[in-house]
Tab-separated table of C-alpha atoms in Angstrom:
chain	number	residue	atom	x	y	z
A	60	MET	CA	132.281	-78.483	63.743
A	61	ASP	CA	135.903	-77.591	64.538
A	62	VAL	CA	137.921	-78.434	67.642
A	63	ILE	CA	137.610	-74.865	68.937
A	64	SER	CA	133.827	-74.761	69.133
A	65	ARG	CA	133.483	-78.467	69.963
A	66	THR	CA	135.922	-78.757	72.881
A	67	PHE	CA	138.051	-75.662	73.568
A	68	LEU	CA	135.248	-73.170	74.191
A	69	PRO	CA	133.151	-75.520	76.398
A	70	ALA	CA	136.244	-76.451	78.437
A	71	ALA	CA	137.114	-72.777	78.883
A	72	ILE	CA	133.563	-71.975	80.002
A	73	ASP	CA	133.607	-74.896	82.463
A	74	ALA	CA	136.852	-73.570	83.933
A	75	GLY	CA	135.546	-70.000	84.097
A	76	ALA	CA	138.424	-68.838	81.897
A	77	ALA	CA	137.396	-65.884	79.779
A	78	ILE	CA	139.069	-66.186	76.394
A	79	SER	CA	139.245	-63.918	73.410
A	80	GLY	CA	139.273	-64.465	69.681
A	81	ARG	CA	143.005	-63.811	69.814
A	82	HIS	CA	143.428	-66.909	72.019
A	83	GLN	CA	141.397	-68.934	69.528
A	84	THR	CA	143.653	-67.908	66.650
A	85	ILE	CA	146.732	-69.169	68.486
A	86	VAL	CA	145.005	-72.403	69.531
A	87	GLU	CA	143.872	-73.117	65.957
A	88	ARG	CA	147.502	-72.963	64.795
A	89	CYS	CA	148.707	-75.338	67.523
A	90	VAL	CA	146.009	-77.988	67.850
A	91	ASP	CA	144.953	-80.509	65.214
A	92	ALA	CA	141.289	-80.568	64.231
A	93	ASP	CA	140.764	-84.014	65.772
A	94	ASP	CA	142.590	-83.314	69.077
A	95	ASP	CA	140.007	-82.578	71.777
A	96	ALA	CA	140.658	-80.202	74.660
A	97	VAL	CA	140.778	-81.937	78.037
A	98	LEU	CA	141.514	-78.936	80.273
A	99	VAL	CA	141.577	-75.178	79.805
A	100	THR	CA	142.506	-72.932	82.716
A	101	ARG	CA	144.287	-69.770	83.758
A	102	CYS	CA	147.619	-70.195	85.511
A	103	THR	CA	150.754	-68.371	86.623
A	104	ARG	CA	154.440	-69.252	86.672
A	105	PRO	CA	155.779	-69.412	90.256
A	106	GLU	CA	159.311	-68.432	89.187
A	107	ALA	CA	158.019	-65.385	87.242
A	108	PRO	CA	155.069	-63.917	89.166
A	109	LEU	CA	155.182	-60.577	87.330
A	110	ALA	CA	155.323	-62.101	83.837
A	111	GLY	CA	151.563	-61.879	83.386
A	112	GLU	CA	148.788	-64.397	83.185
A	113	TYR	CA	148.849	-67.627	81.206
A	114	LEU	CA	146.174	-69.760	79.587
A	115	LEU	CA	146.940	-73.473	79.759
A	116	LEU	CA	145.329	-75.844	77.253
A	117	LEU	CA	145.813	-79.585	77.617
A	118	THR	CA	144.637	-81.899	74.856
A	119	ARG	CA	145.138	-85.629	74.431
A	120	ARG	CA	148.317	-84.915	72.425
A	121	ARG	CA	149.547	-81.380	73.237
A	122	LEU	CA	150.226	-78.904	75.996
A	123	VAL	CA	149.759	-75.317	74.821
A	124	VAL	CA	150.435	-72.326	77.081
A	125	ILE	CA	149.658	-68.778	75.960
A	126	GLN	CA	151.052	-65.769	77.848
A	127	ARG	CA	149.208	-62.473	78.215
A	128	THR	CA	151.678	-59.725	79.074
A	129	PRO	CA	150.739	-57.599	82.090
A	130	VAL	CA	151.002	-54.077	80.678
A	131	LEU	CA	150.048	-54.231	77.002
A	132	HIS	CA	147.972	-57.445	77.260
A	133	ARG	CA	149.670	-58.908	74.216
A	134	LEU	CA	149.327	-62.614	73.623
A	135	ARG	CA	152.283	-64.793	72.782
A	136	LEU	CA	152.773	-68.512	72.562
A	137	HIS	CA	154.858	-69.602	75.544
A	138	LEU	CA	154.809	-73.384	75.066
A	139	ASN	CA	153.494	-75.664	72.335
A	140	ALA	CA	154.648	-79.198	73.025
A	141	ASN	CA	153.622	-82.658	72.001
A	142	LEU	CA	153.037	-84.649	75.199
A	143	ARG	CA	155.476	-87.332	73.982
A	144	HIS	CA	158.223	-84.691	73.979
A	145	LEU	CA	157.672	-83.702	77.603
A	146	SER	CA	159.650	-85.525	80.264
A	147	ASN	CA	159.506	-85.702	84.044
A	148	VAL	CA	155.900	-84.465	84.152
A	149	THR	CA	154.815	-83.989	87.757
A	150	TRP	CA	151.954	-82.308	89.555
A	151	ARG	CA	151.324	-81.591	93.186
A	152	PRO	CA	147.936	-80.662	94.639
A	153	ASP	CA	147.953	-78.102	97.437
A	154	LEU	CA	144.673	-78.416	99.325
A	155	THR	CA	145.505	-75.714	101.869
A	156	ARG	CA	145.236	-72.922	99.258
A	157	PRO	CA	143.552	-74.755	97.004
A	158	ALA	CA	145.912	-74.974	94.046
A	159	LEU	CA	147.922	-77.363	91.925
A	160	GLU	CA	151.427	-77.023	90.560
A	161	LEU	CA	152.229	-78.704	87.247
A	162	ALA	CA	155.821	-79.097	86.055
A	163	ALA	CA	157.375	-80.650	82.960
A	164	THR	CA	160.684	-80.591	81.157
A	165	ALA	CA	160.363	-79.492	77.537
A	166	VAL	CA	162.357	-80.985	74.681
A	167	ASP	CA	164.869	-78.104	74.877
A	168	GLY	CA	165.660	-79.056	78.497
A	169	VAL	CA	163.847	-76.123	80.102
A	170	ARG	CA	161.828	-77.022	83.199
A	171	GLU	CA	158.422	-75.357	82.965
A	172	ARG	CA	156.302	-74.820	86.107
A	173	PHE	CA	152.719	-73.610	86.244
A	174	ARG	CA	150.491	-72.915	89.243
A	175	VAL	CA	146.727	-73.182	88.926
A	176	LYS	CA	144.487	-71.705	91.644
A	177	PHE	CA	141.001	-73.055	92.313
A	178	SER	CA	137.928	-71.954	94.218
A	179	ASP	CA	137.542	-75.260	96.093
A	180	THR	CA	139.296	-78.570	96.725
A	181	GLY	CA	136.834	-80.484	94.537
A	182	SER	CA	138.137	-78.584	91.518
A	183	VAL	CA	141.708	-79.498	92.458
A	184	TRP	CA	140.815	-83.197	92.460
A	185	HIS	CA	138.926	-82.881	89.165
A	186	PHE	CA	141.953	-81.240	87.518
A	187	GLU	CA	144.285	-83.830	89.051
A	188	SER	CA	142.153	-86.699	87.741
A	189	LYS	CA	142.289	-85.241	84.220
A	190	LEU	CA	146.078	-84.958	84.424
A	191	ARG	CA	146.283	-88.580	85.595
A	192	GLU	CA	144.008	-89.631	82.736
A	193	VAL	CA	146.112	-87.896	80.075
A	194	PHE	CA	149.625	-88.558	81.391
A	195	LEU	CA	149.176	-91.936	83.100
A	196	GLY	CA	146.396	-93.393	80.978
A	197	GLY	CA	143.785	-93.290	83.737
A	198	ALA	CA	145.976	-95.105	86.281
């Protein structure tokens, strides 16, 4: 069983993120067969609200972000980074909306920011605990 059917698809279903076969093709190129998906969710970029929708995939070793353009719905790889190559990774829960903003500096020096919206505050805390587990080792 490959990483897509074993972890990516169940994580996407849990998050309520509808994905296509085109997403799977991109993910297969970016993620090793033994690297399990921890989180899969839809997100936006606060500094580029009209840039379309993004699919964020966090594994134990990689952060992969796929953009879907707003007009033609084309998919393109926005970010494919090994977690060791990310610096200054921060996240900030916003319980008033409920949402969470994740930011990291990529190896090329570009600061990437992503905003994830949730249906309830419990989901915010679940997502935050997964981020803590991956980036801080469960601290």
